[in-house]
JSON list of C-alpha atoms in Angstrom, two decimals:
[
{"chain": "A", "resi": 1, "resn": "MET", "atom": "CA", "xyz": [34.16, -18.19, -0.29]},
{"chain": "A", "resi": 2, "resn": "SER", "atom": "CA", "xyz": [31.94, -15.55, 1.35]},
{"chain": "A", "resi": 3, "resn": "SER", "atom": "CA", "xyz": [29.82, -16.46, 4.36]},
{"chain": "A", "resi": 4, "resn": "PHE", "atom": "CA", "xyz": [26.71, -15.70, 2.29]},
{"chain": "A", "resi": 5, "resn": "PHE", "atom": "CA", "xyz": [27.43, -18.42, -0.27]},
{"chain": "A", "resi": 6, "resn": "GLN", "atom": "CA", "xyz": [28.58, -20.78, 2.45]},
{"chain": "A", "resi": 7, "resn": "LYS", "atom": "CA", "xyz": [25.18, -20.43, 4.10]},
{"chain": "A", "resi": 8, "resn": "LEU", "atom": "CA", "xyz": [23.45, -21.00, 0.78]},
{"chain": "A", "resi": 9, "resn": "LEU", "atom": "CA", "xyz": [25.40, -24.23, 0.35]},
{"chain": "A", "resi": 10, "resn": "ILE", "atom": "CA", "xyz": [24.43, -25.28, 3.85]},
{"chain": "A", "resi": 11, "resn": "THR", "atom": "CA", "xyz": [20.80, -24.55, 3.03]},
{"chain": "A", "resi": 12, "resn": "SER", "atom": "CA", "xyz": [20.77, -26.60, -0.17]},
{"chain": "A", "resi": 13, "resn": "SER", "atom": "CA", "xyz": [22.63, -29.44, 1.53]},
{"chain": "A", "resi": 14, "resn": "ALA", "atom": "CA", "xyz": [20.24, -29.51, 4.46]},
{"chain": "A", "resi": 15, "resn": "VAL", "atom": "CA", "xyz": [17.18, -29.39, 2.20]},
{"chain": "A", "resi": 16, "resn": "ALA", "atom": "CA", "xyz": [18.55, -32.29, 0.15]},
{"chain": "A", "resi": 17, "resn": "ALA", "atom": "CA", "xyz": [19.23, -34.28, 3.30]},
{"chain": "A", "resi": 18, "resn": "VAL", "atom": "CA", "xyz": [15.74, -33.74, 4.70]},
{"chain": "A", "resi": 19, "resn": "ALA", "atom": "CA", "xyz": [14.16, -34.68, 1.37]},
{"chain": "A", "resi": 20, "resn": "TRP", "atom": "CA", "xyz": [16.34, -37.80, 1.12]},
{"chain": "A", "resi": 21, "resn": "PHE", "atom": "CA", "xyz": [15.49, -38.91, 4.65]},
{"chain": "A", "resi": 22, "resn": "SER", "atom": "CA", "xyz": [11.79, -38.37, 4.07]},
{"chain": "A", "resi": 23, "resn": "LEU", "atom": "CA", "xyz": [11.34, -39.87, 0.60]},
{"chain": "A", "resi": 24, "resn": "SER", "atom": "CA", "xyz": [13.85, -42.67, 0.25]},
{"chain": "A", "resi": 25, "resn": "PRO", "atom": "CA", "xyz": [12.35, -46.17, 0.60]},
{"chain": "A", "resi": 26, "resn": "ASN", "atom": "CA", "xyz": [15.55, -47.19, 2.42]},
{"chain": "A", "resi": 27, "resn": "SER", "atom": "CA", "xyz": [15.48, -44.20, 4.72]},
{"chain": "A", "resi": 28, "resn": "SER", "atom": "CA", "xyz": [17.37, -45.86, 7.57]},
{"chain": "A", "resi": 29, "resn": "VAL", "atom": "CA", "xyz": [20.25, -46.81, 5.27]},
{"chain": "A", "resi": 30, "resn": "ALA", "atom": "CA", "xyz": [20.22, -43.38, 3.64]},
{"chain": "A", "resi": 31, "resn": "GLN", "atom": "CA", "xyz": [20.26, -41.66, 7.01]},
{"chain": "A", "resi": 32, "resn": "SER", "atom": "CA", "xyz": [23.20, -43.71, 8.22]},
{"chain": "A", "resi": 33, "resn": "ALA", "atom": "CA", "xyz": [25.22, -43.05, 5.07]},
{"chain": "A", "resi": 34, "resn": "GLU", "atom": "CA", "xyz": [24.38, -39.34, 5.09]},
{"chain": "A", "resi": 35, "resn": "LEU", "atom": "CA", "xyz": [25.21, -38.90, 8.75]},
{"chain": "A", "resi": 36, "resn": "VAL", "atom": "CA", "xyz": [28.51, -40.69, 8.40]},
{"chain": "A", "resi": 37, "resn": "ALA", "atom": "CA", "xyz": [29.43, -38.60, 5.35]},
{"chain": "A", "resi": 38, "resn": "SER", "atom": "CA", "xyz": [28.45, -35.29, 6.93]},
{"chain": "A", "resi": 39, "resn": "GLY", "atom": "CA", "xyz": [29.63, -35.96, 10.43]},
{"chain": "A", "resi": 40, "resn": "LYS", "atom": "CA", "xyz": [26.53, -34.17, 11.75]},
{"chain": "A", "resi": 41, "resn": "SER", "atom": "CA", "xyz": [23.33, -35.43, 13.29]},
{"chain": "A", "resi": 42, "resn": "LEU", "atom": "CA", "xyz": [19.97, -34.61, 11.72]},
{"chain": "A", "resi": 43, "resn": "PRO", "atom": "CA", "xyz": [19.12, -32.02, 14.41]},
{"chain": "A", "resi": 44, "resn": "ASP", "atom": "CA", "xyz": [22.42, -30.26, 13.67]},
{"chain": "A", "resi": 45, "resn": "ARG", "atom": "CA", "xyz": [21.65, -30.25, 9.95]},
{"chain": "A", "resi": 46, "resn": "VAL", "atom": "CA", "xyz": [18.19, -28.83, 10.62]},
{"chain": "A", "resi": 47, "resn": "LYS", "atom": "CA", "xyz": [19.74, -26.16, 12.83]},
{"chain": "A", "resi": 48, "resn": "ASP", "atom": "CA", "xyz": [22.10, -25.23, 9.99]},
{"chain": "A", "resi": 49, "resn": "LEU", "atom": "CA", "xyz": [19.10, -24.93, 7.69]},
{"chain": "A", "resi": 50, "resn": "GLU", "atom": "CA", "xyz": [17.23, -22.68, 10.12]},
{"chain": "A", "resi": 51, "resn": "GLU", "atom": "CA", "xyz": [20.26, -20.42, 10.54]},
{"chain": "A", "resi": 52, "resn": "ALA", "atom": "CA", "xyz": [20.71, -20.18, 6.79]},
{"chain": "A", "resi": 53, "resn": "ILE", "atom": "CA", "xyz": [17.05, -19.31, 6.30]},
{"chain": "A", "resi": 54, "resn": "ASP", "atom": "CA", "xyz": [17.22, -16.65, 9.02]},
{"chain": "A", "resi": 55, "resn": "TYR", "atom": "CA", "xyz": [20.25, -15.17, 7.27]},
{"chain": "A", "resi": 56, "resn": "VAL", "atom": "CA", "xyz": [18.85, -15.18, 3.74]},
{"chain": "A", "resi": 57, "resn": "ARG", "atom": "CA", "xyz": [15.19, -14.30, 4.39]},
{"chain": "A", "resi": 58, "resn": "PRO", "atom": "CA", "xyz": [15.55, -10.60, 5.36]},
{"chain": "A", "resi": 59, "resn": "ARG", "atom": "CA", "xyz": [17.94, -10.05, 2.47]},
{"chain": "A", "resi": 60, "resn": "VAL", "atom": "CA", "xyz": [15.52, -11.43, -0.10]},
{"chain": "A", "resi": 61, "resn": "ALA", "atom": "CA", "xyz": [12.51, -9.42, 1.10]},
{"chain": "A", "resi": 62, "resn": "PRO", "atom": "CA", "xyz": [12.85, -7.59, 4.44]},
{"chain": "A", "resi": 63, "resn": "PRO", "atom": "CA", "xyz": [9.78, -7.23, 6.70]},
{"chain": "A", "resi": 64, "resn": "GLY", "atom": "CA", "xyz": [7.61, -4.36, 5.53]},
{"chain": "A", "resi": 65, "resn": "THR", "atom": "CA", "xyz": [8.25, -4.97, 1.82]},
{"chain": "A", "resi": 66, "resn": "VAL", "atom": "CA", "xyz": [5.05, -4.37, -0.19]},
{"chain": "A", "resi": 67, "resn": "VAL", "atom": "CA", "xyz": [4.58, -5.98, -3.59]},
{"chain": "A", "resi": 68, "resn": "ALA", "atom": "CA", "xyz": [1.75, -6.41, -6.09]},
{"chain": "A", "resi": 69, "resn": "TYR", "atom": "CA", "xyz": [0.21, -9.90, -6.08]},
{"chain": "A", "resi": 70, "resn": "ALA", "atom": "CA", "xyz": [-2.06, -11.03, -8.94]},
{"chain": "A", "resi": 71, "resn": "VAL", "atom": "CA", "xyz": [-3.89, -13.75, -7.03]},
{"chain": "A", "resi": 72, "resn": "LYS", "atom": "CA", "xyz": [-7.02, -14.94, -8.83]},
{"chain": "A", "resi": 73, "resn": "ASP", "atom": "CA", "xyz": [-9.20, -15.36, -5.73]},
{"chain": "A", "resi": 74, "resn": "PHE", "atom": "CA", "xyz": [-8.14, -13.34, -2.70]},
{"chain": "A", "resi": 75, "resn": "ILE", "atom": "CA", "xyz": [-11.24, -14.37, -0.76]},
{"chain": "A", "resi": 76, "resn": "THR", "atom": "CA", "xyz": [-10.51, -18.09, -0.60]},
{"chain": "A", "resi": 77, "resn": "MET", "atom": "CA", "xyz": [-6.76, -18.09, -1.24]},
{"chain": "A", "resi": 78, "resn": "LYS", "atom": "CA", "xyz": [-4.46, -17.02, 1.59]},
{"chain": "A", "resi": 79, "resn": "ALA", "atom": "CA", "xyz": [-1.44, -14.80, 1.09]},
{"chain": "A", "resi": 80, "resn": "PRO", "atom": "CA", "xyz": [1.85, -16.67, 0.51]},
{"chain": "A", "resi": 81, "resn": "LEU", "atom": "CA", "xyz": [3.65, -18.04, 3.55]},
{"chain": "A", "resi": 82, "resn": "GLY", "atom": "CA", "xyz": [5.38, -15.19, 5.38]},
{"chain": "A", "resi": 83, "resn": "TRP", "atom": "CA", "xyz": [3.19, -12.52, 3.76]},
{"chain": "A", "resi": 84, "resn": "ALA", "atom": "CA", "xyz": [-0.16, -10.88, 4.53]},
{"chain": "A", "resi": 85, "resn": "TYR", "atom": "CA", "xyz": [-2.75, -9.01, 2.50]},
{"chain": "A", "resi": 86, "resn": "CYS", "atom": "CA", "xyz": [-2.71, -5.23, 2.96]},
{"chain": "A", "resi": 87, "resn": "ASP", "atom": "CA", "xyz": [-6.30, -5.22, 4.19]},
{"chain": "A", "resi": 88, "resn": "GLY", "atom": "CA", "xyz": [-5.93, -3.08, 7.32]},
{"chain": "A", "resi": 89, "resn": "ARG", "atom": "CA", "xyz": [-6.73, -5.78, 9.85]},
{"chain": "A", "resi": 90, "resn": "SER", "atom": "CA", "xyz": [-5.59, -5.48, 13.45]},
{"chain": "A", "resi": 91, "resn": "VAL", "atom": "CA", "xyz": [-2.95, -7.93, 14.71]},
{"chain": "A", "resi": 92, "resn": "GLY", "atom": "CA", "xyz": [-1.04, -8.39, 17.95]},
{"chain": "A", "resi": 93, "resn": "LYS", "atom": "CA", "xyz": [2.26, -6.62, 18.50]},
{"chain": "A", "resi": 94, "resn": "ASP", "atom": "CA", "xyz": [3.66, -9.66, 20.31]},
{"chain": "A", "resi": 95, "resn": "ASP", "atom": "CA", "xyz": [2.26, -12.22, 17.87]},
{"chain": "A", "resi": 96, "resn": "PRO", "atom": "CA", "xyz": [5.30, -14.22, 16.67]},
{"chain": "A", "resi": 97, "resn": "ASP", "atom": "CA", "xyz": [4.02, -14.04, 13.09]},
{"chain": "A", "resi": 98, "resn": "TYR", "atom": "CA", "xyz": [3.87, -10.23, 13.13]},
{"chain": "A", "resi": 99, "resn": "LYS", "atom": "CA", "xyz": [6.53, -9.20, 15.63]},
{"chain": "A", "resi": 100, "resn": "GLU", "atom": "CA", "xyz": [9.24, -8.46, 13.04]},
{"chain": "A", "resi": 101, "resn": "LEU", "atom": "CA", "xyz": [6.80, -6.49, 10.90]},
{"chain": "A", "resi": 102, "resn": "PHE", "atom": "CA", "xyz": [5.77, -4.37, 13.89]},
{"chain": "A", "resi": 103, "resn": "GLU", "atom": "CA", "xyz": [9.41, -3.46, 14.50]},
{"chain": "A", "resi": 104, "resn": "VAL", "atom": "CA", "xyz": [9.46, -1.95, 11.00]},
{"chain": "A", "resi": 105, "resn": "ILE", "atom": "CA", "xyz": [6.06, -0.28, 10.48]},
{"chain": "A", "resi": 106, "resn": "GLY", "atom": "CA", "xyz": [5.00, 0.32, 14.09]},
{"chain": "A", "resi": 107, "resn": "THR", "atom": "CA", "xyz": [1.53, 1.84, 14.51]},
{"chain": "A", "resi": 108, "resn": "ASN", "atom": "CA", "xyz": [1.76, 4.12, 11.46]},
{"chain": "A", "resi": 109, "resn": "HIS", "atom": "CA", "xyz": [-1.27, 2.44, 9.90]},
{"chain": "A", "resi": 110, "resn": "GLY", "atom": "CA", "xyz": [-3.35, 2.46, 13.07]},
{"chain": "A", "resi": 111, "resn": "SER", "atom": "CA", "xyz": [-3.57, 0.95, 16.54]},
{"chain": "A", "resi": 112, "resn": "GLU", "atom": "CA", "xyz": [-6.84, -0.13, 18.12]},
{"chain": "A", "resi": 113, "resn": "ASN", "atom": "CA", "xyz": [-5.27, -0.67, 21.53]},
{"chain": "A", "resi": 114, "resn": "ALA", "atom": "CA", "xyz": [-1.90, -0.80, 23.28]},
{"chain": "A", "resi": 115, "resn": "GLY", "atom": "CA", "xyz": [-1.31, -4.42, 22.30]},
{"chain": "A", "resi": 116, "resn": "ALA", "atom": "CA", "xyz": [-2.23, -4.22, 18.62]},
{"chain": "A", "resi": 117, "resn": "PHE", "atom": "CA", "xyz": [-1.33, -2.53, 15.35]},
{"chain": "A", "resi": 118, "resn": "ASN", "atom": "CA", "xyz": [-2.96, -2.39, 11.94]},
{"chain": "A", "resi": 119, "resn": "LEU", "atom": "CA", "xyz": [-1.63, -3.72, 8.68]},
{"chain": "A", "resi": 120, "resn": "PRO", "atom": "CA", "xyz": [-1.67, -1.19, 5.82]},
{"chain": "A", "resi": 121, "resn": "ASP", "atom": "CA", "xyz": [-5.09, -0.82, 4.21]},
{"chain": "A", "resi": 122, "resn": "TYR", "atom": "CA", "xyz": [-4.53, -0.23, 0.50]},
{"chain": "A", "resi": 123, "resn": "ARG", "atom": "CA", "xyz": [-7.91, -1.49, -0.67]},
{"chain": "A", "resi": 124, "resn": "GLY", "atom": "CA", "xyz": [-9.24, 0.82, -3.40]},
{"chain": "A", "resi": 125, "resn": "ARG", "atom": "CA", "xyz": [-6.37, 3.30, -2.92]},
{"chain": "A", "resi": 126, "resn": "PHE", "atom": "CA", "xyz": [-3.51, 4.54, -5.07]},
{"chain": "A", "resi": 127, "resn": "LEU", "atom": "CA", "xyz": [-0.07, 4.64, -3.47]},
{"chain": "A", "resi": 128, "resn": "ARG", "atom": "CA", "xyz": [2.15, 7.72, -3.36]},
{"chain": "A", "resi": 129, "resn": "MET", "atom": "CA", "xyz": [5.74, 7.86, -2.16]},
{"chain": "A", "resi": 130, "resn": "VAL", "atom": "CA", "xyz": [6.51, 10.29, 0.67]},
{"chain": "A", "resi": 131, "resn": "ALA", "atom": "CA", "xyz": [7.63, 13.71, -0.55]},
{"chain": "A", "resi": 132, "resn": "TYR", "atom": "CA", "xyz": [10.67, 14.34, 1.64]},
{"chain": "A", "resi": 133, "resn": "GLY", "atom": "CA", "xyz": [14.00, 16.09, 1.30]},
{"chain": "A", "resi": 134, "resn": "THR", "atom": "CA", "xyz": [15.20, 19.56, 0.40]},
{"chain": "A", "resi": 135, "resn": "GLY", "atom": "CA", "xyz": [13.06, 21.06, -2.34]},
{"chain": "A", "resi": 136, "resn": "VAL", "atom": "CA", "xyz": [10.92, 17.92, -2.63]},
{"chain": "A", "resi": 137, "resn": "THR", "atom": "CA", "xyz": [8.13, 18.59, -0.11]},
{"chain": "A", "resi": 138, "resn": "LYS", "atom": "CA", "xyz": [6.56, 21.02, -2.61]},
{"chain": "A", "resi": 139, "resn": "ARG", "atom": "CA", "xyz": [5.55, 17.99, -4.66]},
{"chain": "A", "resi": 140, "resn": "ASP", "atom": "CA", "xyz": [2.88, 17.46, -2.00]},
{"chain": "A", "resi": 141, "resn": "PRO", "atom": "CA", "xyz": [1.96, 20.99, -0.89]},
{"chain": "A", "resi": 142, "resn": "ASP", "atom": "CA", "xyz": [-0.85, 19.74, 1.37]},
{"chain": "A", "resi": 143, "resn": "ARG", "atom": "CA", "xyz": [1.23, 17.11, 3.16]},
{"chain": "A", "resi": 144, "resn": "GLU", "atom": "CA", "xyz": [0.65, 18.74, 6.56]},
{"chain": "A", "resi": 145, "resn": "GLU", "atom": "CA", "xyz": [-3.09, 18.11, 6.17]},
{"chain": "A", "resi": 146, "resn": "ARG", "atom": "CA", "xyz": [-2.75, 14.36, 5.72]},
{"chain": "A", "resi": 147, "resn": "TYR", "atom": "CA", "xyz": [-4.67, 12.30, 8.28]},
{"chain": "A", "resi": 148, "resn": "ALA", "atom": "CA", "xyz": [-4.45, 8.86, 9.89]},
{"chain": "A", "resi": 149, "resn": "MET", "atom": "CA", "xyz": [-5.44, 5.76, 7.93]},
{"chain": "A", "resi": 150, "resn": "LYS", "atom": "CA", "xyz": [-7.05, 4.33, 11.06]},
{"chain": "A", "resi": 151, "resn": "PRO", "atom": "CA", "xyz": [-7.34, 5.57, 14.67]},
{"chain": "A", "resi": 152, "resn": "GLY", "atom": "CA", "xyz": [-3.93, 5.79, 16.29]},
{"chain": "A", "resi": 153, "resn": "GLY", "atom": "CA", "xyz": [-2.13, 5.98, 12.95]},
{"chain": "A", "resi": 154, "resn": "ALA", "atom": "CA", "xyz": [0.39, 8.45, 11.54]},
{"chain": "A", "resi": 155, "resn": "THR", "atom": "CA", "xyz": [-0.52, 11.85, 10.09]},
{"chain": "A", "resi": 156, "resn": "LYS", "atom": "CA", "xyz": [1.06, 14.65, 8.04]},
{"chain": "A", "resi": 157, "resn": "GLY", "atom": "CA", "xyz": [4.26, 13.62, 6.24]},
{"chain": "A", "resi": 158, "resn": "ALA", "atom": "CA", "xyz": [4.55, 10.09, 7.65]},
{"chain": "A", "resi": 159, "resn": "VAL", "atom": "CA", "xyz": [4.23, 6.74, 5.89]},
{"chain": "A", "resi": 160, "resn": "GLY", "atom": "CA", "xyz": [0.69, 5.43, 6.31]},
{"chain": "A", "resi": 161, "resn": "SER", "atom": "CA", "xyz": [-1.08, 8.81, 6.27]},
{"chain": "A", "resi": 162, "resn": "LEU", "atom": "CA", "xyz": [-3.99, 9.47, 3.90]},
{"chain": "A", "resi": 163, "resn": "GLN", "atom": "CA", "xyz": [-5.10, 12.33, 1.68]},
{"chain": "A", "resi": 164, "resn": "ASP", "atom": "CA", "xyz": [-8.54, 12.92, 0.18]},
{"chain": "A", "resi": 165, "resn": "ALA", "atom": "CA", "xyz": [-9.20, 13.28, -3.54]},
{"chain": "A", "resi": 166, "resn": "GLU", "atom": "CA", "xyz": [-9.11, 16.89, -4.70]},
{"chain": "A", "resi": 167, "resn": "PHE", "atom": "CA", "xyz": [-8.81, 19.16, -7.75]},
{"chain": "A", "resi": 168, "resn": "GLU", "atom": "CA", "xyz": [-6.09, 21.80, -7.76]},
{"chain": "A", "resi": 169, "resn": "SER", "atom": "CA", "xyz": [-7.56, 25.29, -7.27]},
{"chain": "A", "resi": 170, "resn": "HIS", "atom": "CA", "xyz": [-8.45, 26.89, -10.61]},
{"chain": "A", "resi": 171, "resn": "ASP", "atom": "CA", "xyz": [-11.05, 29.07, -12.31]},
{"chain": "A", "resi": 172, "resn": "HIS", "atom": "CA", "xyz": [-12.97, 29.34, -15.59]},
{"chain": "A", "resi": 173, "resn": "THR", "atom": "CA", "xyz": [-13.78, 32.44, -17.63]},
{"chain": "A", "resi": 174, "resn": "TYR", "atom": "CA", "xyz": [-17.33, 32.95, -18.94]},
{"chain": "A", "resi": 175, "resn": "GLY", "atom": "CA", "xyz": [-18.92, 35.64, -21.09]},
{"chain": "A", "resi": 176, "resn": "ASP", "atom": "CA", "xyz": [-21.14, 38.26, -19.38]},
{"chain": "A", "resi": 177, "resn": "HIS", "atom": "CA", "xyz": [-24.93, 38.12, -19.59]},
{"chain": "A", "resi": 178, "resn": "SER", "atom": "CA", "xyz": [-26.72, 41.40, -18.88]},
{"chain": "A", "resi": 179, "resn": "VAL", "atom": "CA", "xyz": [-30.20, 41.12, -17.47]},
{"chain": "A", "resi": 180, "resn": "GLY", "atom": "CA", "xyz": [-32.60, 44.06, -17.33]},
{"chain": "A", "resi": 181, "resn": "GLY", "atom": "CA", "xyz": [-36.03, 45.11, -18.57]},
{"chain": "A", "resi": 182, "resn": "ASP", "atom": "CA", "xyz": [-37.97, 47.50, -20.75]},
{"chain": "A", "resi": 183, "resn": "ASN", "atom": "CA", "xyz": [-38.72, 50.58, -18.61]},
{"chain": "A", "resi": 184, "resn": "THR", "atom": "CA", "xyz": [-41.77, 51.40, -20.69]},
{"chain": "A", "resi": 185, "resn": "SER", "atom": "CA", "xyz": [-43.49, 48.03, -20.56]},
{"chain": "A", "resi": 186, "resn": "GLY", "atom": "CA", "xyz": [-42.18, 46.96, -17.16]},
{"chain": "A", "resi": 187, "resn": "VAL", "atom": "CA", "xyz": [-41.60, 43.45, -18.51]},
{"chain": "A", "resi": 188, "resn": "PRO", "atom": "CA", "xyz": [-38.25, 41.96, -17.43]},
{"chain": "A", "resi": 189, "resn": "GLY", "atom": "CA", "xyz": [-36.10, 40.61, -20.20]},
{"chain": "A", "resi": 190, "resn": "VAL", "atom": "CA", "xyz": [-32.67, 40.57, -21.77]},
{"chain": "A", "resi": 191, "resn": "GLN", "atom": "CA", "xyz": [-31.75, 43.96, -23.18]},
{"chain": "A", "resi": 192, "resn": "PRO", "atom": "CA", "xyz": [-31.53, 43.59, -26.96]},
{"chain": "A", "resi": 193, "resn": "ASP", "atom": "CA", "xyz": [-29.03, 46.44, -27.34]},
{"chain": "A", "resi": 194, "resn": "GLY", "atom": "CA", "xyz": [-27.06, 45.89, -24.13]},
{"chain": "A", "resi": 195, "resn": "ILE", "atom": "CA", "xyz": [-28.01, 49.36, -22.84]},
{"chain": "A", "resi": 196, "resn": "ASN", "atom": "CA", "xyz": [-29.59, 49.86, -19.45]},
{"chain": "A", "resi": 197, "resn": "GLN", "atom": "CA", "xyz": [-33.04, 51.32, -20.07]},
{"chain": "A", "resi": 198, "resn": "GLY", "atom": "CA", "xyz": [-33.79, 52.09, -16.46]},
{"chain": "A", "resi": 199, "resn": "TRP", "atom": "CA", "xyz": [-33.70, 48.67, -14.81]},
{"chain": "A", "resi": 200, "resn": "PRO", "atom": "CA", "xyz": [-30.70, 47.54, -12.73]},
{"chain": "A", "resi": 201, "resn": "ARG", "atom": "CA", "xyz": [-28.22, 45.38, -14.62]},
{"chain": "A", "resi": 202, "resn": "HIS", "atom": "CA", "xyz": [-26.41, 42.38, -13.11]},
{"chain": "A", "resi": 203, "resn": "LEU", "atom": "CA", "xyz": [-24.55, 39.26, -14.17]},
{"chain": "A", "resi": 204, "resn": "ALA", "atom": "CA", "xyz": [-26.79, 36.26, -14.62]},
{"chain": "A", "resi": 205, "resn": "SER", "atom": "CA", "xyz": [-25.74, 33.08, -12.77]},
{"chain": "A", "resi": 206, "resn": "ARG", "atom": "CA", "xyz": [-25.09, 30.15, -15.07]},
{"chain": "A", "resi": 207, "resn": "THR", "atom": "CA", "xyz": [-24.47, 26.52, -14.04]},
{"chain": "A", "resi": 208, "resn": "SER", "atom": "CA", "xyz": [-23.25, 23.95, -16.52]},
{"chain": "A", "resi": 209, "resn": "SER", "atom": "CA", "xyz": [-24.77, 20.49, -16.63]},
{"chain": "A", "resi": 210, "resn": "LYS", "atom": "CA", "xyz": [-22.94, 17.70, -14.79]},
{"chain": "A", "resi": 211, "resn": "LYS", "atom": "CA", "xyz": [-20.81, 15.32, -16.79]},
{"chain": "A", "resi": 212, "resn": "GLY", "atom": "CA", "xyz": [-18.48, 12.50, -15.77]},
{"chain": "A", "resi": 213, "resn": "GLY", "atom": "CA", "xyz": [-18.55, 9.62, -13.31]},
{"chain": "A", "resi": 214, "resn": "SER", "atom": "CA", "xyz": [-18.68, 9.17, -9.56]},
{"chain": "A", "resi": 215, "resn": "GLU", "atom": "CA", "xyz": [-14.96, 9.84, -8.93]},
{"chain": "A", "resi": 216, "resn": "THR", "atom": "CA", "xyz": [-11.81, 11.33, -10.43]},
{"chain": "A", "resi": 217, "resn": "ARG", "atom": "CA", "xyz": [-9.34, 8.58, -11.42]},
{"chain": "A", "resi": 218, "resn": "PRO", "atom": "CA", "xyz": [-6.74, 7.54, -13.99]},
{"chain": "A", "resi": 219, "resn": "VAL", "atom": "CA", "xyz": [-7.01, 4.39, -16.09]},
{"chain": "A", "resi": 220, "resn": "ASN", "atom": "CA", "xyz": [-6.37, 1.53, -13.70]},
{"chain": "A", "resi": 221, "resn": "ALA", "atom": "CA", "xyz": [-6.31, -2.24, -13.25]},
{"chain": "A", "resi": 222, "resn": "TYR", "atom": "CA", "xyz": [-7.13, -4.18, -10.09]},
{"chain": "A", "resi": 223, "resn": "ILE", "atom": "CA", "xyz": [-4.31, -5.86, -8.16]},
{"chain": "A", "resi": 224, "resn": "MET", "atom": "CA", "xyz": [-3.74, -7.11, -4.61]},
{"chain": "A", "resi": 225, "resn": "TYR", "atom": "CA", "xyz": [-0.94, -5.84, -2.38]},
{"chain": "A", "resi": 226, "resn": "ILE", "atom": "CA", "xyz": [0.83, -8.06, 0.13]},
{"chain": "A", "resi": 227, "resn": "ILE", "atom": "CA", "xyz": [3.32, -7.12, 2.84]},
{"chain": "A", "resi": 228, "resn": "LYS", "atom": "CA", "xyz": [6.26, -9.19, 4.08]},
{"chain": "A", "resi": 229, "resn": "LEU", "atom": "CA", "xyz": [5.97, -10.30, 7.70]}
]
């Protein structure tokens, strides 16, 4: 049997033991029987459980993993245990809860001071995978202009950098409008026959009316993002 499955068996056994010790009305009898059968003390069983959890946890979702989370009320409900909302807040590099995450993401999403780093801030933003590799960087031709998410964060082609909304450069073709005047009356007006009758001709400036909303966006649905600590 592989060490992985052995550790899983240890985990399930330890969890069952702890539950039995805690919930059984005859806990002292149950403890004695369990300890005799296992040959291990409760602290040893708990240690086995901790080791199994440490082994399995990074393989299930390693620190830095980002997933969508459809929580109904992100204001009053905390992120799941071992996770944090991607809200850009500053946390301590040496904080035990965030130390493993810092080893993975560093200060790419910002750093207010030498002892802190920022969580990713994905609020109101669409995510885009880094364009890297031979022949792939052209998928983001402006990657070198990307800027830091927060002060002290990564720029250019690094994870955590930002890019403003923009339309690709393009043009539109319009018909000409000749503007002139009648050289006998001296009254400016559009030439009816398109022939210059003595007044200078030039292209008239035309501006279309504005249409659309306050931003350029695809169809979308709201979701929360959480990151594994």
